[in-house]
Each structure stands twice: as C-alpha cells, then as structure tokens.
Amino acid sequence: MSLSGNQIEIQGEHCMDFSELIRAFGISGTFQGYEELFVGNINQTYKLQFLGEQDELKEYILQRLNTYVFKNPREVMENIRQVTSHIGAQLGDDAPRRVLHFRTTADGVPYVENETGFWRAYRYIDRAKTYDIVSADHFEQAGYAYGQFQGELADFPVETLHETIPHFHDTPDRMRQLHEAIREDRAGRATEVQPEIRFILDREQQAGVIMEALNSGRIPLRVTHNDTKINNVLFDTDTDAPICVIDLDTVMPGSALFDYGDAIRSGANTAGEDEEDLSLVHFDLELFERFTAGFLRSAGERLTDEEIRLFPQAAQILTLELCARFLTDYLNGDVYFKVKKPSHNLIRTRNQIELARQMEEHMHEMAAIVEEYSHR
Ligand code: GN1
Ligand code: MG
C-alpha cells in the first residue's frame, strides 16, 4: 500500500481520491488512509483516518448514498439534520458519543454532490462496536435503546419529516411489488422459486394488519427509525452498554410496530439473515422476551394497549415483508440490495421464510410473553 497526498493505492483495487470531499467537508489534519467498511446493504461506506495537530487520531465516516434507493437524498439529509439536532439538544455533555454529528460544507449543507455521487461525512464514534448476532443481554439493551430513541423523538413534529421512501413499511404494497415482479419476471428466475412465492403469497392477508390499524386510526403515527437491525445499535467497547442508535436514513413517520417488529426479525434469529444453512436459523423465544422487556421498559408508558397487543404479529409481518422484499429483488435481477453472489437474495429470502415459519409456530407463546411484560 502506498500513500501520496490524499490518494491511497490498494493493489488490485480501484483507488479512491477523497481530496475534494475532505476539503469540501472542512476536515483538517494529515490524511493517513482509508478503508471500505462492508456494512449495510445499501450505501457505500469508508472510514478515513487523519492525524490532528497534537498527533491525535481523528476518524470520519464518509458515505456515498445509494440514489437508486434514496431518490431524493437531500430530503434524507434534511430529515437526519433535524432529528440529530433534536436529539442532540436533549443530551448535553453526552452528545459527542450519543448521536451522529454530520459535517457541513461552506454552504452549510450536510452533503456534497459531485460527479462521483452524493456524499456525506460524520465523526466516527470510536471505542464502539456492533453485533450481527446478539446475546440475550445485548438484545435487551438494544430494546431499551430503540425504545429510548423513539422517546427522544416523541415530541418531534412528525409533519415536518419527508417521507424519503414512500410506503417503506407498507407490507401490502410490498406484496403488490412482489406480484409485479413475478408477472414481469425480468431476470427469468420465477419458475425456480415457486415454493418461496407460494409461502409468501399464502400469508398475504395477515400482512396488512399493521397498515389497517394505522389507516383506521386504531394505532398512532409516530416518528420511527424504520431500520432497527441489531447492528444499528452501537455498544461501548469499555462498558458494553448501548451508546447510540445509528443509520438514520429511514427516520420517517411510521408505527412503533415497524421498529419493534424489524428488531425482532433481525435480532431474535440465532443466525444472520445472510446465513445459507437453514438449520442454523432459529427463532429464539428468550431473545424475543428480552428485547420485549427492554423495549417496554423505555417505551411502554407511551405505547397504547393496541400497539403492545400487536407485538407478536408485528414481528411476523416485518419478517414476511423482508421475505417479499428479498424475493422481489431476486426476481428483478438484484437491483436494490447489494449482493455478493447471484443467489444472495434467494438465500436471504429462504432464511427469512424459515424465521417466519418458526415464528408462526410460537405465536401463542409470544403473545403470553408480551401479555406478561405489559403488566410490569
Ligand atoms: C437495508 O443497508 P441496511 O442493512 O441498513 C434496508 C432495510 C432492510 C435491510 C435488510 C433503506 O438496510 O430496510 O431491512 O437492508 N434499508 C433500506 O438487511 O432499504
Ligand atoms: Mg439502513
């Protein structure tokens, strides 16, 4: 690896010149190098290192937003800016590690648009880690952290947020998109995935429960995170406690059930969602219980009885939703999620189908757990 100015060359790899972005974001210090972080299924993420005046290490995350997914990236950044300053104002001295701090340019905007794409930069939170597969203790803490995040935004004016991806957790609309993908069969893959299509479409009716409750006003619209994967909570490496909820791209008006359900889908699976060996996919009731306990401890007071009653169904619906989204992308020829191999989206689909199938078997136990904790 050799270094010249802001350019770093990694043998056999395309090398990136970040000098214009570094200047535009007003990042000072001597550039040391960068690495690409292979996190998330959507954006491209790099960690950049600098030495400051006192030879201290300064690290930043530079991200190129996926503008196929986020058609209006300025609105994404406007949402994030409002949300982070709302949360930051409540934190005081804790703020540097508890909320993301985005860099702004000389024009005062938190992004740079150039011929290479739409970029943003924020201070890297060090001494922190994320988990893709989680222990019961960590998952309970994550539940508390996501409930707290909703609490910090409870008084945020929901009408000022842009809906950056319309119908994001509208599961019936995800089903509609699956039907369309089957009909068009753009990648010629529909015949090989008939069992998967059947599994998902057999459950189309139940997929509408959250949207019906929202549309009829039985449950409230709130400011929600909408991407509560377990690896979107940062844990402190010293104390092992959660410090910060990250990945705010999809903070939008939504239902508390989207956050609850997606977190269970992501964290109560003993295997990661990329796991191909389905014998490792196990819906773990203890993990379910512990997340529920943590989430109710921080969010329970605000939630309505109806929201809490729908917890088990929300977990299943969000899992079905991801089944539909991964399969739709597989049928469309992998245009949305990043894939490492042609079968990647199919592997994810099967993984989530297995999880949804197991959840179905445990609905009564899930309801009993929720009932128990809702009275605490
Ligand atoms: C995407 O990129 P990442 O991992 O934060 C997706 C989520 C999915 C998730 C599944 C904007 O999130 O909705 O649940 O992949 N984000 C978007 O792994 O579509
Ligand atoms: Mg995300």
Coordinates of C-alpha atoms and ligand atoms in Angstrom, one line a residue:
M1 CA 0.0 0.0 0.0
S2 CA 1.4 3.4 -0.9
L3 CA 0.3 6.8 0.0
S4 CA 0.6 10.0 -1.9
G5 CA -1.3 13.1 -0.9
N6 CA -4.9 12.1 -0.5
Q7 CA -4.6 9.1 -2.7
I8 CA -4.1 5.6 -1.5
E9 CA -3.5 2.7 -3.7
I10 CA -4.5 -0.7 -2.7
Q11 CA -3.2 -3.3 -5.0
G12 CA -5.7 -4.7 -7.4
E13 CA -8.4 -2.4 -6.2
H14 CA -9.9 0.7 -7.6
C15 CA -8.4 3.6 -5.6
M16 CA -10.4 6.5 -4.4
D17 CA -9.4 10.1 -4.3
F18 CA -11.2 11.7 -1.5
S19 CA -9.3 15.1 -1.5
E20 CA -12.2 17.1 -2.9
L21 CA -14.6 15.7 -0.4
I22 CA -12.2 16.2 2.5
R23 CA -11.8 19.8 1.5
A24 CA -15.5 20.3 1.0
F25 CA -16.4 18.9 4.4
G26 CA -13.7 21.1 6.0
I27 CA -11.9 18.1 7.6
S28 CA -8.5 19.2 8.9
G29 CA -5.4 17.1 9.7
T30 CA -3.0 14.9 7.8
F31 CA -4.7 12.2 5.8
Q32 CA -3.4 8.8 6.8
G33 CA -5.6 6.4 4.7
Y34 CA -8.9 4.8 4.4
E35 CA -10.7 1.5 4.4
E36 CA -14.0 0.5 3.0
L37 CA -16.4 -0.8 5.6
F38 CA -18.7 -3.5 4.3
V39 CA -21.7 -2.7 6.4
G40 CA -25.3 -2.4 5.3
N41 CA -27.0 -3.5 2.2
I42 CA -27.5 -0.1 0.6
N43 CA -24.8 2.6 0.8
Q44 CA -21.1 2.6 0.3
T45 CA -19.1 3.4 3.5
Y46 CA -15.5 4.4 4.1
K47 CA -13.6 5.1 7.2
L48 CA -10.9 7.8 6.8
Q49 CA -8.1 8.5 9.2
F50 CA -6.3 11.7 9.9
L51 CA -3.6 12.9 12.4
G52 CA -4.5 16.1 14.2
E53 CA -2.2 18.9 15.3
Q54 CA -1.3 17.1 18.5
D55 CA -0.8 13.9 16.6
E56 CA -4.2 12.6 17.8
L57 CA -6.1 10.2 15.6
K58 CA -9.2 11.7 14.0
E59 CA -11.6 9.4 12.2
Y60 CA -14.5 10.1 10.0
I61 CA -17.1 8.0 8.1
L62 CA -17.6 9.0 4.5
Q63 CA -20.7 7.6 2.8
R64 CA -21.9 7.6 -0.7
L65 CA -25.7 7.4 -0.6
N66 CA -27.4 5.0 -2.9
T67 CA -29.5 7.3 -5.0
Y68 CA -31.3 4.4 -6.7
V69 CA -32.8 3.6 -3.2
F70 CA -33.0 7.2 -2.0
K71 CA -34.4 9.2 -4.9
N72 CA -34.2 12.4 -3.0
P73 CA -31.1 12.3 -0.9
R74 CA -31.3 16.0 0.1
E75 CA -34.5 15.2 1.9
V76 CA -32.9 12.3 3.6
M77 CA -30.2 14.6 4.9
E78 CA -32.8 17.3 5.9
N79 CA -34.6 14.7 8.0
I80 CA -31.3 13.5 9.6
R81 CA -30.2 17.0 10.3
Q82 CA -33.5 17.8 12.1
V83 CA -33.6 14.6 14.0
T84 CA -29.9 14.6 15.2
S85 CA -30.2 18.2 16.4
H86 CA -33.5 17.4 18.2
I87 CA -31.8 14.5 20.0
G88 CA -28.5 16.3 20.5
A89 CA -30.3 19.2 22.3
Q90 CA -31.5 16.7 24.9
L91 CA -28.2 15.1 25.6
G92 CA -25.8 17.8 26.9
D93 CA -22.3 16.6 27.6
D94 CA -23.1 13.1 26.4
A95 CA -23.8 14.4 22.9
P96 CA -20.5 13.6 21.1
R97 CA -20.9 9.8 21.6
R98 CA -24.7 9.5 21.8
V99 CA -25.7 11.0 18.5
L100 CA -24.2 11.2 15.0
H101 CA -22.5 14.5 14.1
F102 CA -22.6 15.3 10.4
R103 CA -20.1 17.6 8.7
T104 CA -21.4 20.6 6.8
T105 CA -19.8 22.3 3.8
A106 CA -19.0 26.0 3.4
D107 CA -22.6 26.3 2.1
G108 CA -23.9 25.0 5.3
V109 CA -25.4 21.8 3.9
P110 CA -24.5 18.3 5.2
Y111 CA -23.7 16.8 1.9
V112 CA -21.6 17.1 -1.3
E113 CA -22.9 16.3 -4.7
N114 CA -20.4 15.8 -7.4
E115 CA -19.8 13.6 -10.5
T116 CA -19.0 10.6 -8.2
G117 CA -22.3 10.8 -6.3
F118 CA -24.0 12.1 -3.3
W119 CA -21.7 12.1 -0.2
R120 CA -22.0 12.8 3.5
A121 CA -19.5 12.7 6.3
Y122 CA -19.7 12.2 10.1
R123 CA -17.4 11.8 13.0
Y124 CA -16.6 8.2 13.7
I125 CA -17.6 7.1 17.2
D126 CA -14.6 5.2 18.4
R127 CA -14.4 2.5 21.2
A128 CA -17.7 1.2 20.0
K129 CA -18.8 -2.0 18.3
T130 CA -21.9 -3.5 16.7
Y131 CA -23.3 -7.1 16.7
D132 CA -24.8 -9.0 13.9
I133 CA -25.7 -11.9 16.1
V134 CA -26.6 -10.9 19.6
S135 CA -26.6 -12.2 23.2
A136 CA -29.8 -12.0 25.3
D137 CA -28.2 -9.3 27.5
H138 CA -27.2 -7.1 24.5
F139 CA -30.6 -7.6 22.8
E140 CA -32.4 -6.5 25.9
Q141 CA -30.2 -3.4 26.0
A142 CA -30.9 -2.8 22.3
G143 CA -34.6 -3.0 23.0
Y144 CA -34.1 -0.3 25.6
A145 CA -32.1 1.8 23.2
Y146 CA -34.6 1.7 20.4
G147 CA -37.5 2.4 22.8
Q148 CA -35.4 5.4 24.1
F149 CA -34.7 6.6 20.6
Q150 CA -38.5 6.7 19.9
G151 CA -38.9 8.6 23.2
E152 CA -36.3 11.2 22.3
L153 CA -38.4 11.9 19.1
A154 CA -41.8 11.6 20.8
D155 CA -42.3 15.4 20.8
F156 CA -40.7 15.8 17.3
P157 CA -43.2 17.4 14.8
V158 CA -43.9 14.4 12.6
E159 CA -45.4 16.5 9.8
T160 CA -42.0 18.2 9.2
L161 CA -40.4 15.0 8.1
H162 CA -40.1 14.0 4.5
E163 CA -41.3 10.5 3.5
T164 CA -38.0 9.6 1.9
I165 CA -39.1 6.2 0.7
P166 CA -42.8 6.2 0.3
H167 CA -44.7 3.1 1.5
F168 CA -41.5 1.8 3.1
H169 CA -43.2 -0.5 5.6
D170 CA -46.5 -0.7 3.8
T171 CA -46.4 -4.5 3.7
P172 CA -49.4 -4.9 1.4
D173 CA -47.6 -2.6 -1.1
R174 CA -44.5 -4.8 -0.8
M175 CA -46.8 -7.7 -1.7
R176 CA -48.1 -5.8 -4.7
Q177 CA -44.5 -5.2 -5.8
L178 CA -43.8 -8.9 -5.4
H179 CA -46.8 -9.7 -7.7
E180 CA -45.5 -7.3 -10.2
A181 CA -42.0 -8.8 -10.1
I182 CA -43.5 -12.3 -10.6
R183 CA -45.5 -11.0 -13.6
E184 CA -42.6 -9.3 -15.2
D185 CA -40.0 -11.9 -14.3
R186 CA -37.2 -9.7 -15.6
A187 CA -34.4 -12.0 -14.6
G188 CA -36.1 -15.2 -15.7
R189 CA -36.0 -16.6 -12.2
A190 CA -39.7 -17.1 -11.4
T191 CA -40.0 -20.8 -12.2
E192 CA -37.3 -21.8 -9.8
V193 CA -38.8 -20.0 -6.8
Q194 CA -42.4 -21.3 -6.8
P195 CA -42.3 -22.7 -3.3
E196 CA -41.0 -19.4 -1.9
I197 CA -43.6 -17.4 -3.8
R198 CA -46.3 -19.7 -2.5
F199 CA -45.2 -19.4 1.1
I200 CA -45.3 -15.6 1.0
L201 CA -48.5 -15.2 -1.0
D202 CA -50.3 -17.7 1.2
R203 CA -49.8 -15.1 4.0
E204 CA -50.8 -12.0 2.1
Q205 CA -53.9 -11.5 4.2
Q206 CA -52.2 -11.2 7.6
A207 CA -49.5 -8.9 6.1
G208 CA -52.0 -6.0 6.2
V209 CA -52.7 -5.9 9.9
I210 CA -50.4 -3.0 10.9
M211 CA -51.3 -0.8 7.9
E212 CA -55.0 -1.4 8.6
A213 CA -54.6 -0.4 12.2
L214 CA -52.7 2.7 11.2
N215 CA -55.1 3.7 8.5
S216 CA -58.1 3.3 10.7
G217 CA -56.5 5.3 13.5
R218 CA -56.5 2.4 15.9
I219 CA -52.8 2.9 16.4
P220 CA -50.9 6.3 16.2
L221 CA -48.5 7.6 13.6
R222 CA -45.1 8.3 15.3
V223 CA -41.6 9.3 14.3
T224 CA -39.9 6.0 13.9
H225 CA -36.4 4.7 12.9
N226 CA -37.7 2.1 10.5
D227 CA -34.4 0.2 10.1
T228 CA -33.9 -1.3 13.6
K229 CA -31.5 -4.1 12.7
I230 CA -29.5 -5.2 15.7
N231 CA -26.3 -3.9 14.1
N232 CA -27.7 -0.3 14.1
V233 CA -27.1 0.0 17.8
L234 CA -23.5 1.0 18.8
F235 CA -22.2 -0.6 22.0
D236 CA -19.4 0.9 24.1
T237 CA -16.3 -1.4 24.0
D238 CA -15.4 -0.4 27.6
T239 CA -18.8 -0.7 29.3
D240 CA -20.6 -2.9 26.8
A241 CA -23.6 -0.6 27.1
P242 CA -25.5 0.8 24.1
I243 CA -24.4 4.4 23.3
C244 CA -26.0 5.4 20.1
V245 CA -28.6 4.4 17.5
I246 CA -27.1 4.8 14.0
D247 CA -28.3 4.6 10.4
L248 CA -30.9 7.3 10.4
D249 CA -31.6 7.2 6.7
T250 CA -35.2 5.9 7.1
V251 CA -36.3 8.0 10.1
M252 CA -39.8 8.8 8.9
P253 CA -43.4 8.9 10.1
G254 CA -44.4 5.3 10.9
S255 CA -45.6 2.9 13.5
A256 CA -43.8 1.9 16.7
L257 CA -44.5 -1.7 15.5
F258 CA -42.2 -1.2 12.5
D259 CA -39.3 -0.7 14.8
Y260 CA -40.3 -3.4 17.3
G261 CA -41.1 -5.9 14.5
D262 CA -37.9 -5.3 12.5
A263 CA -35.7 -5.5 15.5
I264 CA -37.2 -8.9 16.5
R265 CA -36.8 -10.1 12.9
S266 CA -33.2 -9.1 12.9
G267 CA -32.1 -10.0 16.4
A268 CA -34.2 -12.9 17.6
N269 CA -32.7 -15.1 14.8
T270 CA -29.8 -17.1 16.0
A271 CA -28.3 -16.8 12.6
G272 CA -27.6 -13.7 10.5
E273 CA -30.0 -13.0 7.6
D274 CA -27.3 -14.0 5.1
E275 CA -26.9 -17.5 6.6
E276 CA -27.4 -20.1 4.0
D277 CA -27.6 -23.1 6.3
L278 CA -31.2 -23.1 7.4
S279 CA -30.5 -25.5 10.2
L280 CA -28.8 -22.6 12.0
V281 CA -31.8 -20.3 11.6
H282 CA -33.6 -20.5 14.9
F283 CA -36.3 -18.1 16.3
D284 CA -35.2 -17.8 19.9
L285 CA -38.0 -17.1 22.4
E286 CA -35.6 -15.9 25.1
L287 CA -34.2 -13.3 22.7
F288 CA -37.8 -12.3 21.9
E289 CA -38.6 -12.0 25.6
R290 CA -35.5 -10.0 26.4
F291 CA -35.9 -7.4 23.6
T292 CA -39.6 -7.1 24.5
A293 CA -38.7 -6.4 28.1
G294 CA -36.1 -3.8 27.2
F295 CA -38.3 -2.0 24.7
L296 CA -41.3 -1.9 27.1
R297 CA -39.1 -0.6 29.9
S298 CA -38.2 2.5 27.9
A299 CA -41.2 2.9 25.5
G300 CA -44.0 1.1 27.4
E301 CA -45.5 4.1 29.0
R302 CA -46.1 5.8 25.7
L303 CA -47.4 2.8 23.8
T304 CA -51.1 2.1 23.6
D305 CA -52.5 -1.3 24.6
E306 CA -53.4 -2.0 21.0
E307 CA -49.8 -1.4 19.9
I308 CA -48.5 -3.8 22.5
R309 CA -51.1 -6.4 21.7
L310 CA -49.9 -6.4 18.1
F311 CA -46.2 -7.0 19.0
P312 CA -46.2 -10.7 18.0
Q313 CA -47.9 -10.1 14.8
A314 CA -45.6 -7.2 14.0
A315 CA -42.6 -9.4 14.3
Q316 CA -44.1 -11.9 11.9
I317 CA -45.3 -9.2 9.5
L318 CA -41.9 -7.5 9.3
T319 CA -40.3 -10.8 8.7
L320 CA -42.8 -11.6 5.9
E321 CA -42.1 -8.1 4.5
L322 CA -38.4 -8.8 4.2
C323 CA -39.2 -12.2 2.6
A324 CA -41.2 -10.3 0.0
R325 CA -38.6 -7.6 -0.5
F326 CA -35.6 -10.0 -0.9
L327 CA -37.6 -12.2 -3.3
T328 CA -38.8 -9.2 -5.3
D329 CA -35.2 -8.1 -5.7
Y330 CA -34.2 -11.6 -6.7
L331 CA -36.9 -11.7 -9.4
N332 CA -35.9 -8.2 -10.6
G333 CA -32.3 -9.2 -11.0
D334 CA -30.7 -7.8 -7.8
V335 CA -31.2 -4.0 -8.4
Y336 CA -31.9 -2.9 -4.8
F337 CA -29.8 -4.8 -2.2
K338 CA -26.1 -5.2 -2.5
V339 CA -25.3 -8.9 -3.4
K340 CA -22.1 -10.9 -3.1
K341 CA -23.3 -13.7 -5.4
P342 CA -26.3 -14.3 -7.8
S343 CA -28.1 -16.4 -5.2
H344 CA -27.7 -13.9 -2.3
N345 CA -31.2 -12.5 -2.3
L346 CA -32.7 -16.0 -2.6
I347 CA -30.6 -17.1 0.3
R348 CA -31.9 -14.2 2.3
T349 CA -35.5 -15.0 1.2
R350 CA -35.2 -18.6 2.4
N351 CA -33.6 -17.5 5.7
Q352 CA -36.4 -15.1 6.4
I353 CA -39.1 -17.7 5.3
E354 CA -37.6 -20.2 7.8
L355 CA -37.7 -17.5 10.5
A356 CA -41.3 -16.5 9.7
R357 CA -42.3 -20.2 9.7
Q358 CA -40.9 -20.7 13.2
M359 CA -42.5 -17.5 14.5
E360 CA -45.8 -18.8 13.3
E361 CA -45.4 -21.9 15.5
H362 CA -44.7 -19.8 18.5
M363 CA -47.4 -17.1 18.2
H364 CA -49.2 -18.2 21.4
E365 CA -46.0 -18.2 23.4
M366 CA -45.0 -14.8 22.1
A367 CA -48.5 -13.4 23.0
A368 CA -48.1 -14.8 26.5
I369 CA -44.7 -13.2 27.0
V370 CA -46.0 -9.8 25.7
E371 CA -49.0 -10.1 28.0
E372 CA -46.8 -10.8 31.0
Y373 CA -44.4 -7.8 30.4
S374 CA -47.2 -5.4 29.5
H375 CA -48.4 -5.5 33.1
R376 CA -45.0 -4.8 34.7
Ligands
GN1_1 C1 -31.3 -2.4 4.3 O1 -28.5 -1.3 4.5 P1 -29.1 -1.7 5.7 O2 -28.6 -3.0 6.2 O3 -29.1 -0.7 6.8 C2 -32.7 -1.9 4.1 C3 -33.6 -2.3 5.3 C4 -33.6 -3.8 5.4 C5 -32.2 -4.3 5.5 C6 -32.1 -5.9 5.4 C7 -33.1 1.7 3.0 O4 -30.7 -1.9 5.4 O5 -34.9 -1.9 5.1 O6 -34.3 -4.3 6.5 O7 -31.3 -3.8 4.4 N1 -32.6 -0.4 4.0 C8 -33.3 0.2 3.1 O8 -30.9 -6.3 5.7 O9 -34.0 -0.3 2.2
MG2 MG -30.0 1.2 6.6

